[in-house]
Coordinates of C-alpha atoms and ligand atoms in Angstrom, one line a residue:
X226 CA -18.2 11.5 16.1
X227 CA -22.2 12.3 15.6
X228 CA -23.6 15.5 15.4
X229 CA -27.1 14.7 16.8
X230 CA -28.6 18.0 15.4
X231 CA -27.5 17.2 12.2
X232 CA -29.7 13.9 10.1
X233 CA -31.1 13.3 6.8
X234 CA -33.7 12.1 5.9
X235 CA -34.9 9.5 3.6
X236 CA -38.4 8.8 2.4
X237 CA -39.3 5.4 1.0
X238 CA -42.4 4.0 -0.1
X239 CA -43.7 6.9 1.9
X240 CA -42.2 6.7 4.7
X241 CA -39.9 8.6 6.3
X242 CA -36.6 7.3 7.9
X243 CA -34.1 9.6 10.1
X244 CA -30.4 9.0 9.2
X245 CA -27.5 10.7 11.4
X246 CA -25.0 12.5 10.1
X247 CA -21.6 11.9 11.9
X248 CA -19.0 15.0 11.5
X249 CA -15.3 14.2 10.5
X250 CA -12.5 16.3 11.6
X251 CA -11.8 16.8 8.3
X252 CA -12.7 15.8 5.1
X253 CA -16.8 14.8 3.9
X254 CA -19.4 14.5 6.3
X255 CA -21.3 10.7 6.5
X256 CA -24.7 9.2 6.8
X257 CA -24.7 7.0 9.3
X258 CA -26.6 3.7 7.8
X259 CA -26.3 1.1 10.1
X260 CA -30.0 0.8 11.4
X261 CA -30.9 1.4 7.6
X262 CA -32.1 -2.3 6.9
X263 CA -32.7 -3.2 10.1
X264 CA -35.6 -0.1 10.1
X265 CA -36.0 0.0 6.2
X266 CA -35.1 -3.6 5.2
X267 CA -33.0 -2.4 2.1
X268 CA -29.3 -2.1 1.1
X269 CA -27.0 0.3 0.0
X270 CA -25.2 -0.6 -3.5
X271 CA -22.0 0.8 -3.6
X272 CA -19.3 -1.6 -5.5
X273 CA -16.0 -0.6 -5.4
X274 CA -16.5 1.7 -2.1
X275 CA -16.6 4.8 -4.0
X276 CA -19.0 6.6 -1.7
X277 CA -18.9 4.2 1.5
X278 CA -16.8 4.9 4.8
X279 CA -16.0 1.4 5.9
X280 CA -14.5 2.7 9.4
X281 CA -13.7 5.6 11.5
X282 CA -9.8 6.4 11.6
X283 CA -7.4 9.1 13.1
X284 CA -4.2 7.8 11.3
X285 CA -4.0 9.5 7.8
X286 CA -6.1 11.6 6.0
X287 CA -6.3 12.4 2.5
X288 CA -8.2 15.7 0.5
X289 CA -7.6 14.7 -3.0
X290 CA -9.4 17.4 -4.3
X291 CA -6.4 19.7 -2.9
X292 CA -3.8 16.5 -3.0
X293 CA -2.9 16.7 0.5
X294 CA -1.8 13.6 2.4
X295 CA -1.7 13.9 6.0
X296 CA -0.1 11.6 8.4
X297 CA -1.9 12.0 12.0
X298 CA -2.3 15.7 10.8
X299 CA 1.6 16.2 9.6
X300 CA 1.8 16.7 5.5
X301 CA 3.8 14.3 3.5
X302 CA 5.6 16.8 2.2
X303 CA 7.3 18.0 5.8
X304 CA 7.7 14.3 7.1
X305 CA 9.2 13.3 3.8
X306 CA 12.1 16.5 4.2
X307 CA 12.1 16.1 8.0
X308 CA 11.5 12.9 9.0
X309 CA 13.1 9.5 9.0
X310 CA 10.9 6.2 8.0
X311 CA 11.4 4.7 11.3
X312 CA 10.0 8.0 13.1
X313 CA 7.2 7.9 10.6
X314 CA 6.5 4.5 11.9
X315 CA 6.1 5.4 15.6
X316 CA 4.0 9.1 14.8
X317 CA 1.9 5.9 13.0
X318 CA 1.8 3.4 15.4
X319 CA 1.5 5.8 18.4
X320 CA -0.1 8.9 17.1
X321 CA 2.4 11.5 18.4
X322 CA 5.7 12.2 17.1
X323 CA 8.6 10.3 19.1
X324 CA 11.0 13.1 21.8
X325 CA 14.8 11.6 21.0
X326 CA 14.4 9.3 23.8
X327 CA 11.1 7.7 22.8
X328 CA 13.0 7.1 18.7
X329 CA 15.6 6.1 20.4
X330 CA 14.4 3.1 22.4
X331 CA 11.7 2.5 19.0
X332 CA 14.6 2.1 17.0
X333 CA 16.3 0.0 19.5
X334 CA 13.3 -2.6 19.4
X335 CA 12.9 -2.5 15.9
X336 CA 16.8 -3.2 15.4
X337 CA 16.5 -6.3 17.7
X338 CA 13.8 -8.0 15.8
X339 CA 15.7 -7.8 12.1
X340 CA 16.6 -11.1 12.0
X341 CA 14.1 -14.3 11.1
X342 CA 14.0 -17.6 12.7
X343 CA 16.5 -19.7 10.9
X344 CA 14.6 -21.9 10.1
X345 CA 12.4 -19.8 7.4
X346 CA 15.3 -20.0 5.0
X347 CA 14.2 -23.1 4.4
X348 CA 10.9 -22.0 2.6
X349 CA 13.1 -20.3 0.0
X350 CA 14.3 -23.3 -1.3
X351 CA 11.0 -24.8 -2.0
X352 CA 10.5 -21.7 -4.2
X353 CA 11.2 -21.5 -8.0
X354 CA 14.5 -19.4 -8.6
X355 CA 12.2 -17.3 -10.8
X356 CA 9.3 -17.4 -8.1
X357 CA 8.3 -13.8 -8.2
X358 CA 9.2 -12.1 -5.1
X359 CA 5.9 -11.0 -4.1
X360 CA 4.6 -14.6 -4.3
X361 CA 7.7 -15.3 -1.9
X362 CA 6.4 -12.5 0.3
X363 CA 2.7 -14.1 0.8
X364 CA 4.1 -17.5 1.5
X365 CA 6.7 -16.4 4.0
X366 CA 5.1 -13.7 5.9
X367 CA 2.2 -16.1 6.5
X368 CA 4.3 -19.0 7.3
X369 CA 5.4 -16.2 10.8
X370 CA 2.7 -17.0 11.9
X371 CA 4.0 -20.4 12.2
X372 CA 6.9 -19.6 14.3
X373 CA 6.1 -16.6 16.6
X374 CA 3.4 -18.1 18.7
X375 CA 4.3 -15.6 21.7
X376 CA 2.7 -12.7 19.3
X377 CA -0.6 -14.2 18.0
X378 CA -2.9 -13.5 20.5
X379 CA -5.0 -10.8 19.1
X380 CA -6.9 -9.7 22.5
X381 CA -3.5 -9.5 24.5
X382 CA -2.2 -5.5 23.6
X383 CA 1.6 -6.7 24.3
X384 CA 1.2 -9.3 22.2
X385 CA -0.3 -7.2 18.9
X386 CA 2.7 -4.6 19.9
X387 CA 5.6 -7.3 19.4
X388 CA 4.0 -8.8 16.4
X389 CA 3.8 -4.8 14.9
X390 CA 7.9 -4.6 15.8
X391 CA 9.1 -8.2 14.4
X392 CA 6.6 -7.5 10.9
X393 CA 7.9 -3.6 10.7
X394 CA 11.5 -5.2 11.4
X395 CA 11.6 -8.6 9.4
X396 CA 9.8 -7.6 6.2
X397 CA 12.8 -5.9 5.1
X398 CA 14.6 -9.0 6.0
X399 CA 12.3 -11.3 4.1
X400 CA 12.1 -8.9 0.7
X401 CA 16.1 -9.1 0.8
X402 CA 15.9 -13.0 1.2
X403 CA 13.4 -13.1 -1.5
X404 CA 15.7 -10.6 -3.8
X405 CA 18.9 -12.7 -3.0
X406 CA 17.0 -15.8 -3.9
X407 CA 16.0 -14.9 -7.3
X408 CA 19.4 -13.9 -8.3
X409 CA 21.2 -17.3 -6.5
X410 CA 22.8 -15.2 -3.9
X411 CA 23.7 -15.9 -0.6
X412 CA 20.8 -14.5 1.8
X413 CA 22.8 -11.6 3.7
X414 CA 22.1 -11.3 7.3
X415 CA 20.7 -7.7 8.7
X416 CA 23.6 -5.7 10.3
X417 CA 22.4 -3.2 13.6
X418 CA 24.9 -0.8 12.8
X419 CA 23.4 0.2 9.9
X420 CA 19.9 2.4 9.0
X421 CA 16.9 0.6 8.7
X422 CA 17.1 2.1 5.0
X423 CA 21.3 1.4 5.1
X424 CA 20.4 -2.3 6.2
X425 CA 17.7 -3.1 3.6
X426 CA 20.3 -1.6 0.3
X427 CA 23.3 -4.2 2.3
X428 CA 20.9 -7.0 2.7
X429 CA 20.4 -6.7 -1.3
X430 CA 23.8 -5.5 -2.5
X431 CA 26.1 -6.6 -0.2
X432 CA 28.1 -10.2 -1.3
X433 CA 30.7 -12.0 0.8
X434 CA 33.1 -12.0 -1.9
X435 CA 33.6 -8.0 -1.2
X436 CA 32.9 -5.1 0.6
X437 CA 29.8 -3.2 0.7
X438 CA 29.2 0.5 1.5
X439 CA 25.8 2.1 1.6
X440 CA 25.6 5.1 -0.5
X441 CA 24.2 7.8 1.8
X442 CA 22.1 8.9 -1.3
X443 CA 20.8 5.7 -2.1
X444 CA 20.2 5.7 1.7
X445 CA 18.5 8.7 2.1
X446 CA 16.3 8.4 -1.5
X447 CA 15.5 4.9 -0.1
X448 CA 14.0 6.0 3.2
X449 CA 12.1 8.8 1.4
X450 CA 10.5 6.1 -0.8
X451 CA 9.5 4.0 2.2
X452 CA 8.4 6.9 3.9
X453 CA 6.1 8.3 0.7
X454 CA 4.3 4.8 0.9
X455 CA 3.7 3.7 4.5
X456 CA 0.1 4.6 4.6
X457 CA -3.0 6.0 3.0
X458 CA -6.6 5.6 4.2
X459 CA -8.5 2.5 3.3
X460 CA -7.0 1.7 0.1
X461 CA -7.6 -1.8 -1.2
X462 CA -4.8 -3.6 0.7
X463 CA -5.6 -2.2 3.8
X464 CA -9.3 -2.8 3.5
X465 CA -8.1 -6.8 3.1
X466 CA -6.3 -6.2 6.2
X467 CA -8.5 -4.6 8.1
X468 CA -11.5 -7.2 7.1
X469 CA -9.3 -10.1 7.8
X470 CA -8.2 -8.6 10.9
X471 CA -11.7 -8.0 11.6
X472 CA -12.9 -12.4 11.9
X473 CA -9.4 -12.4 14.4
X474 CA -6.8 -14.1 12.1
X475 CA -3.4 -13.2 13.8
X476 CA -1.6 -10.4 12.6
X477 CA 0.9 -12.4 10.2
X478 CA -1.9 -13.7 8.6
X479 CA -3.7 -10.1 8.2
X480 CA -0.5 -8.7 6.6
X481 CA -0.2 -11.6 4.1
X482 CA -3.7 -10.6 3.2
X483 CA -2.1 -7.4 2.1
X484 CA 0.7 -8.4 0.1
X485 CA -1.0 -10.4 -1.5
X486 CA -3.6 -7.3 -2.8
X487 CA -1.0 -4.7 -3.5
X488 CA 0.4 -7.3 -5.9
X489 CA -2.4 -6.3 -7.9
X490 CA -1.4 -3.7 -11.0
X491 CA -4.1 -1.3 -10.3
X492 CA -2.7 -0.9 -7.3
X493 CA 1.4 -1.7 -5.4
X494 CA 1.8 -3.9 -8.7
X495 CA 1.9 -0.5 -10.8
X496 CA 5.4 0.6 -9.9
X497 CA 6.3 -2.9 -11.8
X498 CA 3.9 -2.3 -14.6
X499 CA 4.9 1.3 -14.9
X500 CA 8.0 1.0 -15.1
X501 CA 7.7 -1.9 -18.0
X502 CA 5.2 0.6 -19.6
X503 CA 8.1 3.6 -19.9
X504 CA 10.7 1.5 -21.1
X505 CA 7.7 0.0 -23.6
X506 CA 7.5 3.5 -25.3
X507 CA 11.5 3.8 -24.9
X508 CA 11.5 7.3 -26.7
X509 CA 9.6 10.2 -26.7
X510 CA 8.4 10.4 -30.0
X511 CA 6.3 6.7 -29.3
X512 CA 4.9 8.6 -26.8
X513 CA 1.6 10.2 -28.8
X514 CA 1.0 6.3 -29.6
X515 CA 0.6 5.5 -26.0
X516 CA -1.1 7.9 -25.2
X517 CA -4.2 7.4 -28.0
X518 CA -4.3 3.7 -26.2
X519 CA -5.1 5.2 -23.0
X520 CA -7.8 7.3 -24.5
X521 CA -9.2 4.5 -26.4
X522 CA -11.7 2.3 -24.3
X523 CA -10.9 -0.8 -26.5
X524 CA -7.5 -1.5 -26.3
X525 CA -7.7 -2.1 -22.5
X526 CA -4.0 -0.6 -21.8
X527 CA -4.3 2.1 -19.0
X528 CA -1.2 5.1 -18.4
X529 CA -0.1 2.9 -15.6
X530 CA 1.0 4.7 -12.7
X531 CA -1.6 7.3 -13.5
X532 CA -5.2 8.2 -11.9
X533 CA -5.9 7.8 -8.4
X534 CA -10.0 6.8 -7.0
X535 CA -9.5 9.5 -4.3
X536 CA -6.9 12.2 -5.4
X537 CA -8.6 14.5 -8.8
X538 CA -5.2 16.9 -7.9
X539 CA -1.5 16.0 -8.2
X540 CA -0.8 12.7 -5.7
X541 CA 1.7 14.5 -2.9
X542 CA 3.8 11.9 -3.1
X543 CA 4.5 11.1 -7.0
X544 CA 5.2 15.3 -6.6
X545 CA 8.2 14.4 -3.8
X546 CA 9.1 11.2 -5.9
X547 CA 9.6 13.1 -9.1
X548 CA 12.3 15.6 -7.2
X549 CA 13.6 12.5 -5.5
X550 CA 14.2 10.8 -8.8
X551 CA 16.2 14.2 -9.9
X552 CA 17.9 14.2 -7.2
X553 CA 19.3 10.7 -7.3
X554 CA 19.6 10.4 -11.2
X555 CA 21.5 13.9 -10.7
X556 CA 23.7 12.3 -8.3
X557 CA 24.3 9.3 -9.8
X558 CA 25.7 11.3 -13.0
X559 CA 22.4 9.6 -15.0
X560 CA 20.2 12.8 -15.2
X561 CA 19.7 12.0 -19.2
X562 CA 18.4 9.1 -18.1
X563 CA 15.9 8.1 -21.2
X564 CA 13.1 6.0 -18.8
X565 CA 13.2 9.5 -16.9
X566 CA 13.2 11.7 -20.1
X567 CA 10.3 9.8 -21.4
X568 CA 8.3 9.6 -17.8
X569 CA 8.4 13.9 -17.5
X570 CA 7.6 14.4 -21.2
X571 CA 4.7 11.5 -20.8
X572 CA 3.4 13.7 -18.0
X573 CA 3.8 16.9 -19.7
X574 CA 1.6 15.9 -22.9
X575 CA -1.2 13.9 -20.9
X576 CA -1.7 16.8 -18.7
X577 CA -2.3 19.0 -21.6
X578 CA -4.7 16.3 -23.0
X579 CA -8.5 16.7 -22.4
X580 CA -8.8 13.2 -21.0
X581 CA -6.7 13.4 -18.5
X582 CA -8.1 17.0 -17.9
X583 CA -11.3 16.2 -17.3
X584 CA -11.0 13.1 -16.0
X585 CA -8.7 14.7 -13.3
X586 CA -6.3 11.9 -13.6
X587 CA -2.3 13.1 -12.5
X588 CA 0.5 10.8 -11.9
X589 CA 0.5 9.0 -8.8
X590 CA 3.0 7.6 -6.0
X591 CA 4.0 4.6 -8.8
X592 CA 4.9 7.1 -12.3
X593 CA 8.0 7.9 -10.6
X594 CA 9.1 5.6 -7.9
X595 CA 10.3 2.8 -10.4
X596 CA 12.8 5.5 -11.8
X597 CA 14.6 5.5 -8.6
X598 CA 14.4 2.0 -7.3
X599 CA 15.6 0.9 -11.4
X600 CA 18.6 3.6 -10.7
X601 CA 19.2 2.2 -7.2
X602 CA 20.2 -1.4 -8.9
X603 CA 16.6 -3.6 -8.4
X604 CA 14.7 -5.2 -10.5
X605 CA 11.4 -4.3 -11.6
X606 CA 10.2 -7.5 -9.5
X607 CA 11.5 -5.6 -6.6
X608 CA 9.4 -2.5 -6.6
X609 CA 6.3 -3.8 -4.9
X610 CA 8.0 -6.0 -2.7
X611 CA 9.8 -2.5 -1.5
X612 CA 6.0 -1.2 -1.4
X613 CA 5.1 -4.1 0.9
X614 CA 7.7 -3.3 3.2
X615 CA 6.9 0.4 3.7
X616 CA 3.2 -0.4 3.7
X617 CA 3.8 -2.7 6.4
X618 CA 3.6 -0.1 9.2
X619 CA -0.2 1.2 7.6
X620 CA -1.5 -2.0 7.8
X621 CA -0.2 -2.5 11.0
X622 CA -1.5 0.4 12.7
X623 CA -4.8 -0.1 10.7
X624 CA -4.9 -3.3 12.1
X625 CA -4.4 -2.6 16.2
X626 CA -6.7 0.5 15.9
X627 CA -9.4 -1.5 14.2
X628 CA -8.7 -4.1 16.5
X629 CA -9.0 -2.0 19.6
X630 CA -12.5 -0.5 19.1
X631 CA -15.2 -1.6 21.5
X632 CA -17.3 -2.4 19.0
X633 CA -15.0 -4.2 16.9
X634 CA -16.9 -6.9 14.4
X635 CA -16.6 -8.9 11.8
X636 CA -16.9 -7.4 8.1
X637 CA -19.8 -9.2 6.3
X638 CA -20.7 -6.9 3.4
X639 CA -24.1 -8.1 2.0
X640 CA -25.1 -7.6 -2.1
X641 CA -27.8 -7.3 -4.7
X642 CA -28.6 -10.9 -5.6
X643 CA -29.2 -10.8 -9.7
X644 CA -29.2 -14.8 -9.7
X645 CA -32.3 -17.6 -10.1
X646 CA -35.4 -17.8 -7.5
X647 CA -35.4 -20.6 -5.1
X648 CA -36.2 -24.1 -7.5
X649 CA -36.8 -27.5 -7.3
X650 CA -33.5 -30.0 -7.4
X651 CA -33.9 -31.9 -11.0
X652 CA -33.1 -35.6 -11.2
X653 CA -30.3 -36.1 -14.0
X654 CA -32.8 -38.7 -15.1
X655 CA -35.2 -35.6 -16.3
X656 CA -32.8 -33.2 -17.5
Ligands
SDX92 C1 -2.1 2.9 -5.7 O1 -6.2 3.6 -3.0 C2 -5.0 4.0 -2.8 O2 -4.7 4.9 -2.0 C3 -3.9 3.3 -3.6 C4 -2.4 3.8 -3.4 C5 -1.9 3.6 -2.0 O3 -1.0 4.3 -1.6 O4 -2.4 2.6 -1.4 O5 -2.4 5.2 -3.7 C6 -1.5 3.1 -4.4 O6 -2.6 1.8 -5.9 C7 -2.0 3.9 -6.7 C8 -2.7 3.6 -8.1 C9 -1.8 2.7 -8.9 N1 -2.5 2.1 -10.1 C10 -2.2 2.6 -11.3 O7 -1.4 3.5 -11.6 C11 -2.9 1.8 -12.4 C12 -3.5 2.8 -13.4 N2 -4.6 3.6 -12.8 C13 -5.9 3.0 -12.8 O8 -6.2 1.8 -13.2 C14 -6.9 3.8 -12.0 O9 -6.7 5.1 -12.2 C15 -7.1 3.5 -10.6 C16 -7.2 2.0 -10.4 C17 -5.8 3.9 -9.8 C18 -8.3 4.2 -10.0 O10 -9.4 3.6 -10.6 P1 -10.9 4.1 -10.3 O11 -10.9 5.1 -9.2 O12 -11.7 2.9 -10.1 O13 -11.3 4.9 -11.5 P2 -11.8 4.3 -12.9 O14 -11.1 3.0 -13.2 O15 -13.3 4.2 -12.7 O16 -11.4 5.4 -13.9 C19 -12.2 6.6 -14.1 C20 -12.0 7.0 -15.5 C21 -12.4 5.8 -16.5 O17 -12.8 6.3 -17.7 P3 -14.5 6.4 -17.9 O18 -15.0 4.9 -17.8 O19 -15.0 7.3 -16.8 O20 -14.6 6.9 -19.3 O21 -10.7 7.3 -15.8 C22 -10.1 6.4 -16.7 C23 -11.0 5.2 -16.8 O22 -11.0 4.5 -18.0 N3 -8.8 6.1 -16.3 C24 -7.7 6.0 -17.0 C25 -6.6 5.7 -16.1 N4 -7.1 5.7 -14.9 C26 -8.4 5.9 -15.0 N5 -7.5 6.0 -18.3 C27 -6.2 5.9 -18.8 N6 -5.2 5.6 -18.0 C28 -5.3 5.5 -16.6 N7 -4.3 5.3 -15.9

């Protein structure tokens, strides 16, 4: 979107150069700097993307000054009471929430696609037992691409569509595989009588030697965590999708990219770490320890699950997580649980404490999720594997939109070069 009568203007070495500024339907306007080096012959220097808009998007939208998280306009906070993660998926995907018809022929297709090629349970036995499931994840969910050569043509929109349906369907599949691997259990196929939530807690819990019923409250608090982190703007893992989405890898490729950054503990690998961290402190009264670390630059610990680059308010979703993990615990007849005790009283001093104050930083989407998923039965090696899985519809629908712009290229971010001038070769003789 550019509002021609709207431009800055920048003046260097005395001269002046005109830059547009292109309106959002919400959130900051932007400077438009693409002719900038062609015309000016300098770069921007932005590391980290703190100030840069690497695209133009309609999916989600985030003001994290006010902490609002909006899904194609709806807040998290209504689809996460209203909605199911599978509708969340198509409003995603499609841009328009589904009639009952439209979810009901989604789900259909999604249900179909559960199951992996047979022979990918091979690749788990090449793993370590102990392999971490995330590294599972990369390997496997790259090796589709191996087996599903009807979906890898990029440029062919039926193609990226099935390839969206069998990664949004067999990534649920692949973490339980992963899960049952570690702990030397049979794999458990998917069962299309059962939630997409419902199938994910059997394909982990479930064991032949007995029966298996889905707890409607685990299902339910499972589908609101998938739902709380199926997308959110261009955060790192995205970004790695989109820019190797943007040279034409195929799509199980691009999504392999993304596992493989949310693995990372400053970001999908801090539900882990946080989790680690509360159980590290154990009671409250460790907690004023824990939280000097933070403060102190030195010691290099971070408040894990805590401080967000874009949201300087309460993240939506840790807000909807820490009533979810309540409401479970509450359930589950573990309320007094002491990981939970210590996680709100962890919260309540920091957010009295001037560093977090004025460094705006708030519990985010991983402070509370671990309490849940630990509650639910998994390991901590499971959280960001259930991260991935959710995440996978973002990505996705990052991926075909960036895909189906006209002028679609290749990310090929330049930098400010700090090494030698251009020299002469020395002979090892001479040196
Ligand atoms: C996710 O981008 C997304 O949208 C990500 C995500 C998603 O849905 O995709 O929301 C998911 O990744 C959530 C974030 C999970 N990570 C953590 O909880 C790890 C702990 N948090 C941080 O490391 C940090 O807050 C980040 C990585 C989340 C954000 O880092 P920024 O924006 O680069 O901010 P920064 O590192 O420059 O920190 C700003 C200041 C620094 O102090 P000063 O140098 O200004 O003095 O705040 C301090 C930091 O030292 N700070 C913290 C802190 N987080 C930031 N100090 C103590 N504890 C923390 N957790």
């Amino acid at each position: 979107m550019t509002d021609v009568a709207r431009s800055a203007k920048l003046t260097l070495d005395g001269k002046d150069y005109t830059l547009p500024v292109l309106t959002p339907s919400a959130g900051p306007e932007v400077l438009d700097i693409r002719k900038l080096y062609a015309e000016a012959d300098v770069f921007t220097f932005d590391p980290g993307f703190t100030s840069t808009a690497a695209c133009e998007s309609a999916i989600t939208f985030i003001d994290g000054d006010l902490g609002e998280l909006l899904h194609r306009g709806y807040p998290i906070e209504q689809l996460a009471a209203e909605s199911t993660h599978l509708e969340l998926c198509y409003l995603l995907l499609y841009g328009e929430l589904p009639n009952a018809a439209q979810l009901a022929d989604f789900t259909a297709r999604v249900t179909k696609h559960t199951m992996v090629h047979e022979q990918m349970h091979n690749f788990f036995r090449g793993f370590r037992r102990d392999a971490h499931p995330m590294a599972t994840m990369v390997g496997v969910v790259g090796a589709m691409s191996a087996f599903y050569h009807d979906s890898l043509d990029i440029n062919d929109p039926w193609q990226r569509e099935v390839a969206s349906i069998r990664m949004i369907a067999k990534l649920p599949t692949i973490a339980a595989m992963a899960y049952k691997y570690s702990v030397g259990q049979p794999f458990v196929y998917p069962k299309n009588s059962l939630s997409f939530a419902g199938n994910f807690l059997n394909m982990c819990f479930s064991v032949p030697a007995e029966d298996y019923v889905v707890n409607p409250v685990l299902e339910k608090a499972m589908d609101r965590i998938m739902m709380l982190h199926a997308d959110h703007e261009q955060n790192a893992s995205t970004s790695t999708v989109r820019l190797a989405g943007s040279s034409g890898a195929n799509p199980f490729a691009c999504i392999a990219a993304g596992i493989a950054c949310l693995w990372g503990p400053a970001h999908g690998g801090a539900n882990q770490a946080c989790l680690e961290m509360l159980r590290e402190i154990g009671t409250v009264d460790r907690i004023p320890e824990y939280i000097a670390k933070a403060k102190d630059k030195t010691s290099g610990f971070r408040l894990m699950g805590f401080g967000h680059r874009v949201y300087k308010n309460f993240d939506p979703r840790a807000t909807v997580m820490k009533e979810s993990a309540d409401e479970v615990l509450g359930l589950l007849g573990i309320e007094n649980n002491p990981t939970l005790q210590v996680a709100k009283e962890l919260e309540r001093i920091a957010l009295q404490d001037d560093y977090f104050i004025s460094k705006k930083l708030y519990p985010n989407v991983d402070f509370y999720s671990g309490i849940i998923l630990d509650a639910m039965g998994f390991p901590t090696s499971m959280f960001t594997p259930i991260f991935a899985i959710s995440r996978t519809v973002g990505w996705i629908s990052q991926w075909k939109e960036m895909i189906a712009e006209s002028n679609q290229k290749i990310g090929r971010p330049r930098q400010l070069y700090v090494g030698s001038p251009k020299r002469d070769y020395v002979n090892i003789r001479n040196r």
